[in-house]
Amino acid sequence: MPKPSSRISGIVPSGKNGWEIHFAAMTRKQAGDRVIMLSVGDHDFDTPEGTVEACVEAVRGGHHHYTQLPGLPRLRAALAALSQECTGTETSPDEIMVTIGGQGALYAAFQAVLDPGAHAVIVSPYYATYPGTVRAAGGRYTEIETHAENNFEPSLSEIEAALEADTRAILINSPNNPTGAVYSRETIERIAEICRERDLWLLSDEVYWTIRSEKEHISPRALPGMKERTLVINSLSKSHGMTGWRVGWLTGPAGMIAVMTNLNLVATYGLPDFTSHAAIAAAENGFGLREIAELYTRRREAFLDAVRGMNGVIVRGSEGGMYVMLDIRAIEEDCEKFAWDFLNEEDVAVLPGASFGKAARGHIRISMCQDEETLREAAKRLQRFIAARLDKSGQTAAAG
């Protein structure tokens, strides 16, 4: 057959996407094995009933038709109100474009800011799709490694050193997936300053903005001179328990959003009508918003309490989002081997940190998408797994 395009072939050039352990665990679980799934950020509970009922009513009420390309006006207004709360700056509906999930928003953002061959800077660790999304836009990127010892805060000098003549954008993610790090105000302000000085776009993934500890969430969009050069990626998946509904959105300058709507014309032709009505109900009524945030705060604290003091383990980041990041280098430098062995020996699925960039090598990402009892059981199995390795090697690694 004719060859596929180099662009589509190059999205995942190695043929691996870092999710092999998750899919292997899923296959085992579906076959009846009692595997604890801590590998994916998909809620273990259903979408709130109010959202579901709004969708059912919409289907029965004849909402089966095409919608406006940037989203239904009422949905854009509801998401503008959410964005105003998230970013801390006034937002109007014409600054909103609805997309197919947060990934759709990320894809649209890079398509909008990168010409073929243009350069972007990505802060690592990062969500696993970031590099492929840049490549899908025909762009290039430099990965800036944050450091576990600095709680995964970006190094501003390294960002500046990575900039090239054709750099068009910097992508950040706070609260961060996979580390759970929440960037400080000083870090966000300095990155914003770099963008103003170099006339760059700042892409800010704020999907986890509701799920955090006491640390303040800072959106660069609210900073001086940044509203006109920031694109905020957001989604109802995590905040409102709607992962499978695929409702995301971009917040940005009205002129940029108007141009970007052309991408919806040729890519998706807008969001489904009945899904849009479910999203309106969720956003306007805050279905699940507070409850989900509180739930993950309790789960994170329960798991952290269970692993604190565990030999060979150091907690890194883990201030927000749905994940805990554990430094296991005192046990095993090869985090992929660690994760495979943990699955095979203790029936617990976690993801190796290396799946999210070089900066997370020697770490494992643990999803909090299970109840507290299950998380405590997973911690017990982790302690048993590590103790067996320490016994074999004679190590006496310090507790973290």
CSV table of C-alpha atoms in Angstrom, one decimal:
chain,number,residue,atom,x,y,z
A,1,MET,CA,0.0,0.0,0.0
A,2,PRO,CA,1.2,3.6,-0.3
A,3,LYS,CA,3.2,4.9,2.6
A,4,PRO,CA,1.7,7.0,5.4
A,5,SER,CA,2.8,10.6,5.7
A,6,SER,CA,6.0,11.3,7.6
A,7,ARG,CA,3.9,13.6,9.9
A,8,ILE,CA,1.5,10.8,11.0
A,9,SER,CA,4.3,8.2,11.2
A,10,GLY,CA,6.4,10.5,13.4
A,11,ILE,CA,3.8,11.2,16.1
A,12,VAL,CA,5.2,8.3,18.1
A,13,PRO,CA,8.5,7.6,16.3
A,14,SER,CA,9.7,4.8,18.7
A,15,GLY,CA,6.5,2.8,18.4
A,16,LYS,CA,6.2,3.0,22.2
A,17,ASN,CA,4.1,5.5,24.1
A,18,GLY,CA,5.0,4.5,27.7
A,19,TRP,CA,1.6,2.9,28.4
A,20,GLU,CA,2.4,-0.7,27.7
A,21,ILE,CA,2.3,-1.6,31.4
A,22,HIS,CA,-1.2,-0.1,31.8
A,23,PHE,CA,-2.6,-1.9,28.8
A,24,ALA,CA,-1.0,-5.2,30.0
A,25,ALA,CA,-2.6,-4.7,33.4
A,26,MET,CA,-5.9,-3.9,31.8
A,27,THR,CA,-5.8,-7.1,29.8
A,28,ARG,CA,-5.1,-9.1,32.9
A,29,LYS,CA,-7.9,-7.4,34.9
A,30,GLN,CA,-10.4,-8.0,32.1
A,31,ALA,CA,-9.4,-11.7,32.2
A,32,GLY,CA,-10.3,-11.9,35.9
A,33,ASP,CA,-7.0,-11.1,37.7
A,34,ARG,CA,-7.4,-9.0,40.8
A,35,VAL,CA,-5.0,-6.2,39.7
A,36,ILE,CA,-5.1,-2.9,41.5
A,37,MET,CA,-5.1,-0.3,38.7
A,38,LEU,CA,-3.1,2.8,39.7
A,39,SER,CA,-1.8,3.5,36.3
A,40,VAL,CA,-4.4,5.8,34.7
A,41,GLY,CA,-6.1,9.1,35.6
A,42,ASP,CA,-9.7,7.9,35.0
A,43,HIS,CA,-12.1,8.3,37.9
A,44,ASP,CA,-13.3,5.1,39.7
A,45,PHE,CA,-16.7,6.7,40.0
A,46,ASP,CA,-19.4,7.6,37.5
A,47,THR,CA,-20.2,11.1,36.2
A,48,PRO,CA,-22.5,13.0,38.6
A,49,GLU,CA,-26.1,12.2,38.2
A,50,GLY,CA,-27.2,15.7,37.4
A,51,THR,CA,-24.9,15.8,34.4
A,52,VAL,CA,-26.1,12.4,33.2
A,53,GLU,CA,-29.8,13.4,33.5
A,54,ALA,CA,-29.1,16.6,31.6
A,55,CYS,CA,-27.7,14.5,28.7
A,56,VAL,CA,-30.7,12.1,28.8
A,57,GLU,CA,-33.1,15.0,28.7
A,58,ALA,CA,-31.2,16.6,25.8
A,59,VAL,CA,-31.3,13.4,23.8
A,60,ARG,CA,-35.0,12.9,24.4
A,61,GLY,CA,-35.6,16.6,23.7
A,62,GLY,CA,-34.3,16.4,20.2
A,63,HIS,CA,-30.7,17.8,20.7
A,64,HIS,CA,-29.3,15.6,17.9
A,65,HIS,CA,-28.0,18.2,15.6
A,66,TYR,CA,-24.9,20.2,14.6
A,67,THR,CA,-23.7,22.9,17.0
A,68,GLN,CA,-21.8,26.1,16.4
A,69,LEU,CA,-18.2,25.5,15.5
A,70,PRO,CA,-16.7,27.2,18.6
A,71,GLY,CA,-19.4,25.7,20.8
A,72,LEU,CA,-23.0,26.5,21.8
A,73,PRO,CA,-23.2,30.1,23.0
A,74,ARG,CA,-24.6,29.0,26.4
A,75,LEU,CA,-21.8,26.5,26.8
A,76,ARG,CA,-19.1,29.1,25.9
A,77,ALA,CA,-20.6,31.5,28.5
A,78,ALA,CA,-20.6,28.8,31.2
A,79,LEU,CA,-17.0,27.8,30.4
A,80,ALA,CA,-16.0,31.5,30.4
A,81,ALA,CA,-17.3,31.8,33.9
A,82,LEU,CA,-15.3,28.7,34.9
A,83,SER,CA,-12.2,30.1,33.2
A,84,GLN,CA,-12.6,33.4,35.1
A,85,GLU,CA,-12.5,31.4,38.3
A,86,CYS,CA,-9.6,29.3,37.2
A,87,THR,CA,-7.4,32.0,35.8
A,88,GLY,CA,-8.4,34.9,38.0
A,89,THR,CA,-9.0,37.2,35.1
A,90,GLU,CA,-12.2,38.4,33.4
A,91,THR,CA,-13.1,36.1,30.5
A,92,SER,CA,-15.8,36.6,27.9
A,93,PRO,CA,-17.5,33.8,25.7
A,94,ASP,CA,-15.7,35.0,22.6
A,95,GLU,CA,-12.4,34.1,24.3
A,96,ILE,CA,-13.5,30.4,24.5
A,97,MET,CA,-13.3,27.6,21.9
A,98,VAL,CA,-14.9,24.3,22.9
A,99,THR,CA,-12.8,21.2,21.8
A,100,ILE,CA,-13.0,17.4,22.0
A,101,GLY,CA,-11.4,17.0,25.4
A,102,GLY,CA,-8.4,18.7,26.8
A,103,GLN,CA,-6.2,16.8,24.3
A,104,GLY,CA,-8.2,18.5,21.5
A,105,ALA,CA,-7.5,21.9,23.1
A,106,LEU,CA,-3.8,21.0,23.3
A,107,TYR,CA,-3.7,19.9,19.7
A,108,ALA,CA,-5.5,23.0,18.5
A,109,ALA,CA,-3.1,25.3,20.5
A,110,PHE,CA,0.0,23.8,18.9
A,111,GLN,CA,-1.6,23.8,15.4
A,112,ALA,CA,-2.3,27.5,16.0
A,113,VAL,CA,1.1,28.7,17.2
A,114,LEU,CA,3.6,26.5,15.3
A,115,ASP,CA,4.5,26.7,11.6
A,116,PRO,CA,6.2,23.5,10.2
A,117,GLY,CA,9.7,23.4,11.6
A,118,ALA,CA,9.1,26.0,14.3
A,119,HIS,CA,10.3,25.3,17.8
A,120,ALA,CA,8.7,25.0,21.2
A,121,VAL,CA,10.0,24.5,24.8
A,122,ILE,CA,8.3,21.8,26.9
A,123,VAL,CA,8.9,21.5,30.6
A,124,SER,CA,9.5,17.9,31.7
A,125,PRO,CA,8.1,15.8,33.3
A,126,TYR,CA,5.1,16.3,31.0
A,127,TYR,CA,1.8,14.6,30.1
A,128,ALA,CA,2.8,11.8,27.7
A,129,THR,CA,1.1,13.3,24.6
A,130,TYR,CA,2.9,16.6,24.6
A,131,PRO,CA,5.8,15.6,22.3
A,132,GLY,CA,3.6,13.8,19.8
A,133,THR,CA,1.2,16.8,19.7
A,134,VAL,CA,4.1,19.1,18.8
A,135,ARG,CA,5.2,16.6,16.1
A,136,ALA,CA,1.7,16.4,14.8
A,137,ALA,CA,1.9,20.2,14.2
A,138,GLY,CA,5.1,19.7,12.2
A,139,GLY,CA,7.1,21.4,15.0
A,140,ARG,CA,10.2,20.7,17.0
A,141,TYR,CA,10.7,20.9,20.7
A,142,THR,CA,13.4,21.1,23.4
A,143,GLU,CA,12.6,19.2,26.6
A,144,ILE,CA,13.6,21.2,29.8
A,145,GLU,CA,14.3,18.8,32.6
A,146,THR,CA,13.1,19.8,36.1
A,147,HIS,CA,14.8,18.2,39.1
A,148,ALA,CA,13.2,16.1,41.8
A,149,GLU,CA,15.4,17.7,44.4
A,150,ASN,CA,13.8,21.1,43.5
A,151,ASN,CA,10.3,19.6,43.7
A,152,PHE,CA,10.1,19.7,39.9
A,153,GLU,CA,10.0,23.5,39.7
A,154,PRO,CA,11.3,24.6,36.2
A,155,SER,CA,14.8,26.1,36.0
A,156,LEU,CA,14.3,29.5,34.4
A,157,SER,CA,18.0,29.7,33.3
A,158,GLU,CA,17.5,26.4,31.4
A,159,ILE,CA,14.4,27.6,29.7
A,160,GLU,CA,16.2,30.7,28.6
A,161,ALA,CA,19.1,28.6,27.3
A,162,ALA,CA,16.8,26.4,25.3
A,163,LEU,CA,15.2,29.3,23.3
A,164,GLU,CA,16.1,29.5,19.6
A,165,ALA,CA,15.6,32.1,17.0
A,166,ASP,CA,12.4,30.4,15.8
A,167,THR,CA,11.0,29.5,19.2
A,168,ARG,CA,7.3,30.3,19.2
A,169,ALA,CA,5.9,28.9,22.4
A,170,ILE,CA,6.6,27.5,25.9
A,171,LEU,CA,4.3,24.9,27.3
A,172,ILE,CA,3.8,24.5,31.1
A,173,ASN,CA,1.5,22.4,33.2
A,174,SER,CA,0.6,23.3,36.8
A,175,PRO,CA,-0.8,21.5,38.8
A,176,ASN,CA,1.5,19.0,37.0
A,177,ASN,CA,0.8,15.6,35.5
A,178,PRO,CA,2.6,13.4,36.4
A,179,THR,CA,4.4,14.9,39.4
A,180,GLY,CA,1.6,16.8,41.2
A,181,ALA,CA,3.9,19.8,41.5
A,182,VAL,CA,2.2,23.2,41.8
A,183,TYR,CA,4.5,25.9,40.4
A,184,SER,CA,5.2,28.9,42.7
A,185,ARG,CA,4.1,32.4,41.8
A,186,GLU,CA,7.7,33.4,41.3
A,187,THR,CA,8.3,30.7,38.8
A,188,ILE,CA,5.1,31.5,36.8
A,189,GLU,CA,5.9,35.3,36.9
A,190,ARG,CA,9.5,34.7,35.5
A,191,ILE,CA,8.3,32.4,32.7
A,192,ALA,CA,5.7,35.1,31.8
A,193,GLU,CA,8.5,37.7,31.8
A,194,ILE,CA,10.5,35.5,29.3
A,195,CYS,CA,7.4,35.3,27.0
A,196,ARG,CA,6.9,39.0,27.1
A,197,GLU,CA,10.6,39.7,26.4
A,198,ARG,CA,10.8,37.2,23.5
A,199,ASP,CA,7.3,37.8,22.1
A,200,LEU,CA,6.3,34.1,22.7
A,201,TRP,CA,3.1,32.3,23.2
A,202,LEU,CA,2.6,30.6,26.6
A,203,LEU,CA,0.5,27.5,26.6
A,204,SER,CA,-0.7,26.7,30.0
A,205,ASP,CA,-2.3,23.3,30.8
A,206,GLU,CA,-4.5,23.9,33.8
A,207,VAL,CA,-6.7,20.8,33.6
A,208,TYR,CA,-6.0,20.0,37.3
A,209,TRP,CA,-6.6,23.5,38.7
A,210,THR,CA,-9.3,22.4,41.1
A,211,ILE,CA,-7.4,19.4,42.5
A,212,ARG,CA,-4.6,20.7,44.7
A,213,SER,CA,-3.4,21.1,48.2
A,214,GLU,CA,-3.3,24.4,50.1
A,215,LYS,CA,-0.7,25.8,47.6
A,216,GLU,CA,-2.1,28.6,45.4
A,217,HIS,CA,-2.8,28.0,41.7
A,218,ILE,CA,-1.4,30.7,39.6
A,219,SER,CA,-2.5,31.1,36.0
A,220,PRO,CA,-0.2,33.1,33.8
A,221,ARG,CA,-3.2,34.6,32.0
A,222,ALA,CA,-3.9,36.9,35.0
A,223,LEU,CA,-0.4,38.4,34.9
A,224,PRO,CA,0.3,41.8,33.3
A,225,GLY,CA,0.7,41.6,29.5
A,226,MET,CA,-0.1,37.9,29.4
A,227,LYS,CA,-3.8,37.8,28.5
A,228,GLU,CA,-3.0,38.5,24.8
A,229,ARG,CA,-0.3,35.8,24.6
A,230,THR,CA,-1.6,33.0,26.7
A,231,LEU,CA,-3.6,30.0,25.6
A,232,VAL,CA,-5.1,28.0,28.6
A,233,ILE,CA,-5.9,24.4,28.0
A,234,ASN,CA,-8.7,23.1,30.2
A,235,SER,CA,-11.3,20.3,30.5
A,236,LEU,CA,-14.3,19.0,32.4
A,237,SER,CA,-12.8,15.6,32.6
A,238,LYS,CA,-11.1,15.8,36.0
A,239,SER,CA,-12.8,18.7,37.7
A,240,HIS,CA,-16.4,17.5,36.9
A,241,GLY,CA,-15.9,13.7,36.5
A,242,MET,CA,-16.5,13.7,32.8
A,243,THR,CA,-13.4,11.9,31.3
A,244,GLY,CA,-15.3,9.9,28.7
A,245,TRP,CA,-17.5,12.8,27.6
A,246,ARG,CA,-14.6,14.5,25.9
A,247,VAL,CA,-15.4,18.2,26.7
A,248,GLY,CA,-12.4,20.5,26.7
A,249,TRP,CA,-11.8,24.1,25.8
A,250,LEU,CA,-9.2,26.8,25.1
A,251,THR,CA,-9.2,30.2,26.6
A,252,GLY,CA,-7.3,32.9,24.7
A,253,PRO,CA,-7.4,36.2,22.9
A,254,ALA,CA,-10.7,36.7,21.1
A,255,GLY,CA,-8.9,37.3,17.7
A,256,MET,CA,-6.9,34.1,18.1
A,257,ILE,CA,-9.9,32.1,19.1
A,258,ALA,CA,-11.8,33.4,16.0
A,259,VAL,CA,-9.0,32.2,13.7
A,260,MET,CA,-8.7,28.9,15.5
A,261,THR,CA,-12.4,28.1,15.0
A,262,ASN,CA,-11.4,27.2,11.5
A,263,LEU,CA,-9.6,24.1,12.9
A,264,ASN,CA,-12.9,22.9,14.4
A,265,LEU,CA,-14.4,23.3,10.9
A,266,VAL,CA,-12.0,20.8,9.3
A,267,ALA,CA,-11.3,18.6,12.3
A,268,THR,CA,-14.4,17.9,14.3
A,269,TYR,CA,-17.2,20.1,13.1
A,270,GLY,CA,-17.9,21.0,16.7
A,271,LEU,CA,-19.0,19.2,19.8
A,272,PRO,CA,-22.1,16.9,19.8
A,273,ASP,CA,-25.3,18.6,20.7
A,274,PHE,CA,-26.5,16.4,23.6
A,275,THR,CA,-23.0,16.3,25.1
A,276,SER,CA,-22.9,20.1,25.0
A,277,HIS,CA,-26.1,20.3,27.0
A,278,ALA,CA,-24.7,17.9,29.6
A,279,ALA,CA,-21.6,20.1,29.8
A,280,ILE,CA,-23.7,23.2,30.3
A,281,ALA,CA,-25.5,21.6,33.2
A,282,ALA,CA,-22.2,20.5,34.7
A,283,ALA,CA,-20.5,23.8,34.4
A,284,GLU,CA,-23.4,26.0,35.4
A,285,ASN,CA,-24.3,23.9,38.4
A,286,GLY,CA,-20.8,22.8,39.5
A,287,PHE,CA,-21.9,19.2,39.5
A,288,GLY,CA,-19.1,17.2,41.3
A,289,LEU,CA,-16.7,20.2,41.3
A,290,ARG,CA,-16.2,20.6,45.1
A,291,GLU,CA,-16.8,16.9,45.9
A,292,ILE,CA,-14.2,15.6,43.5
A,293,ALA,CA,-11.6,18.1,44.6
A,294,GLU,CA,-12.1,17.2,48.3
A,295,LEU,CA,-12.1,13.4,47.5
A,296,TYR,CA,-8.7,13.6,45.8
A,297,THR,CA,-7.3,15.7,48.6
A,298,ARG,CA,-8.3,13.0,51.1
A,299,ARG,CA,-7.0,10.2,48.9
A,300,ARG,CA,-3.7,11.9,48.3
A,301,GLU,CA,-3.2,12.5,52.0
A,302,ALA,CA,-4.2,8.9,52.9
A,303,PHE,CA,-1.7,7.5,50.5
A,304,LEU,CA,1.1,9.9,51.5
A,305,ASP,CA,0.5,9.0,55.1
A,306,ALA,CA,0.9,5.3,54.1
A,307,VAL,CA,4.2,5.7,52.3
A,308,ARG,CA,5.9,8.3,54.5
A,309,GLY,CA,8.8,6.7,56.3
A,310,MET,CA,9.0,3.8,53.9
A,311,ASN,CA,12.6,2.8,53.3
A,312,GLY,CA,13.9,3.6,49.9
A,313,VAL,CA,11.1,5.9,48.9
A,314,ILE,CA,11.0,9.7,48.6
A,315,VAL,CA,7.9,11.7,47.8
A,316,ARG,CA,8.4,14.3,45.1
A,317,GLY,CA,6.0,17.0,44.1
A,318,SER,CA,2.6,15.5,44.9
A,319,GLU,CA,1.0,18.8,45.9
A,320,GLY,CA,-2.0,18.6,43.5
A,321,GLY,CA,-3.6,16.7,40.7
A,322,MET,CA,-4.6,13.1,40.9
A,323,TYR,CA,-1.2,11.5,41.2
A,324,VAL,CA,1.6,10.9,43.7
A,325,MET,CA,5.2,10.7,42.3
A,326,LEU,CA,7.7,8.5,44.2
A,327,ASP,CA,11.4,8.6,43.8
A,328,ILE,CA,12.5,4.9,43.8
A,329,ARG,CA,16.1,5.4,42.7
A,330,ALA,CA,17.5,4.0,46.0
A,331,ILE,CA,15.8,0.7,45.0
A,332,GLU,CA,16.0,0.6,41.2
A,333,GLU,CA,17.3,3.1,38.7
A,334,ASP,CA,15.3,1.5,35.9
A,335,CYS,CA,11.7,2.7,36.7
A,336,GLU,CA,10.2,0.7,33.9
A,337,LYS,CA,11.7,-2.6,35.2
A,338,PHE,CA,10.5,-1.6,38.7
A,339,ALA,CA,6.9,-1.0,37.4
A,340,TRP,CA,6.8,-4.3,35.5
A,341,ASP,CA,8.2,-6.3,38.4
A,342,PHE,CA,5.7,-4.6,40.8
A,343,LEU,CA,2.8,-5.6,38.5
A,344,ASN,CA,4.0,-9.2,38.1
A,345,GLU,CA,4.9,-9.8,41.7
A,346,GLU,CA,2.2,-7.7,43.6
A,347,ASP,CA,-0.6,-7.2,41.0
A,348,VAL,CA,-0.4,-3.4,41.2
A,349,ALA,CA,-0.2,-1.3,38.0
A,350,VAL,CA,1.7,2.0,38.2
A,351,LEU,CA,3.4,3.9,35.4
A,352,PRO,CA,7.2,4.4,35.1
A,353,GLY,CA,8.2,8.0,35.4
A,354,ALA,CA,10.3,7.8,32.2
A,355,SER,CA,7.0,7.7,30.3
A,356,PHE,CA,6.6,11.4,31.0
A,357,GLY,CA,10.1,12.6,30.1
A,358,LYS,CA,13.7,12.2,31.1
A,359,ALA,CA,13.3,14.3,34.3
A,360,ALA,CA,11.1,11.6,35.8
A,361,ARG,CA,13.4,8.7,35.3
A,362,GLY,CA,13.9,6.7,38.5
A,363,HIS,CA,10.3,7.6,39.6
A,364,ILE,CA,6.9,5.9,39.5
A,365,ARG,CA,3.6,7.7,39.0
A,366,ILE,CA,0.7,6.4,41.2
A,367,SER,CA,-2.9,7.4,40.3
A,368,MET,CA,-5.2,8.2,43.2
A,369,CYS,CA,-8.2,6.9,41.2
A,370,GLN,CA,-9.1,4.2,43.7
A,371,ASP,CA,-10.7,4.4,47.2
A,372,GLU,CA,-8.7,5.0,50.3
A,373,GLU,CA,-8.8,1.3,51.4
A,374,THR,CA,-7.4,0.2,48.0
A,375,LEU,CA,-4.7,2.9,48.1
A,376,ARG,CA,-3.6,1.7,51.6
A,377,GLU,CA,-3.5,-1.9,50.4
A,378,ALA,CA,-1.4,-0.8,47.4
A,379,ALA,CA,1.0,0.9,49.8
A,380,LYS,CA,1.3,-2.2,51.9
A,381,ARG,CA,2.1,-4.2,48.7
A,382,LEU,CA,4.7,-1.5,47.7
A,383,GLN,CA,6.3,-1.8,51.2
A,384,ARG,CA,6.5,-5.6,50.9
A,385,PHE,CA,7.9,-5.4,47.4
A,386,ILE,CA,10.6,-2.9,48.3
A,387,ALA,CA,11.5,-4.7,51.6
A,388,ALA,CA,12.2,-7.9,49.6
A,389,ARG,CA,14.5,-6.0,47.3
A,390,LEU,CA,16.3,-4.3,50.2
A,391,ASP,CA,16.8,-7.6,51.9
A,392,LYS,CA,18.3,-9.2,48.8
A,393,SER,CA,20.7,-6.3,48.2
A,394,GLY,CA,21.5,-5.6,51.8
A,395,GLN,CA,20.6,-2.0,51.3
A,396,THR,CA,19.5,0.2,54.2
A,397,ALA,CA,18.2,3.1,52.1
A,398,ALA,CA,17.0,6.1,54.1
A,399,ALA,CA,13.3,6.8,54.4
A,400,GLY,CA,11.9,9.8,52.5
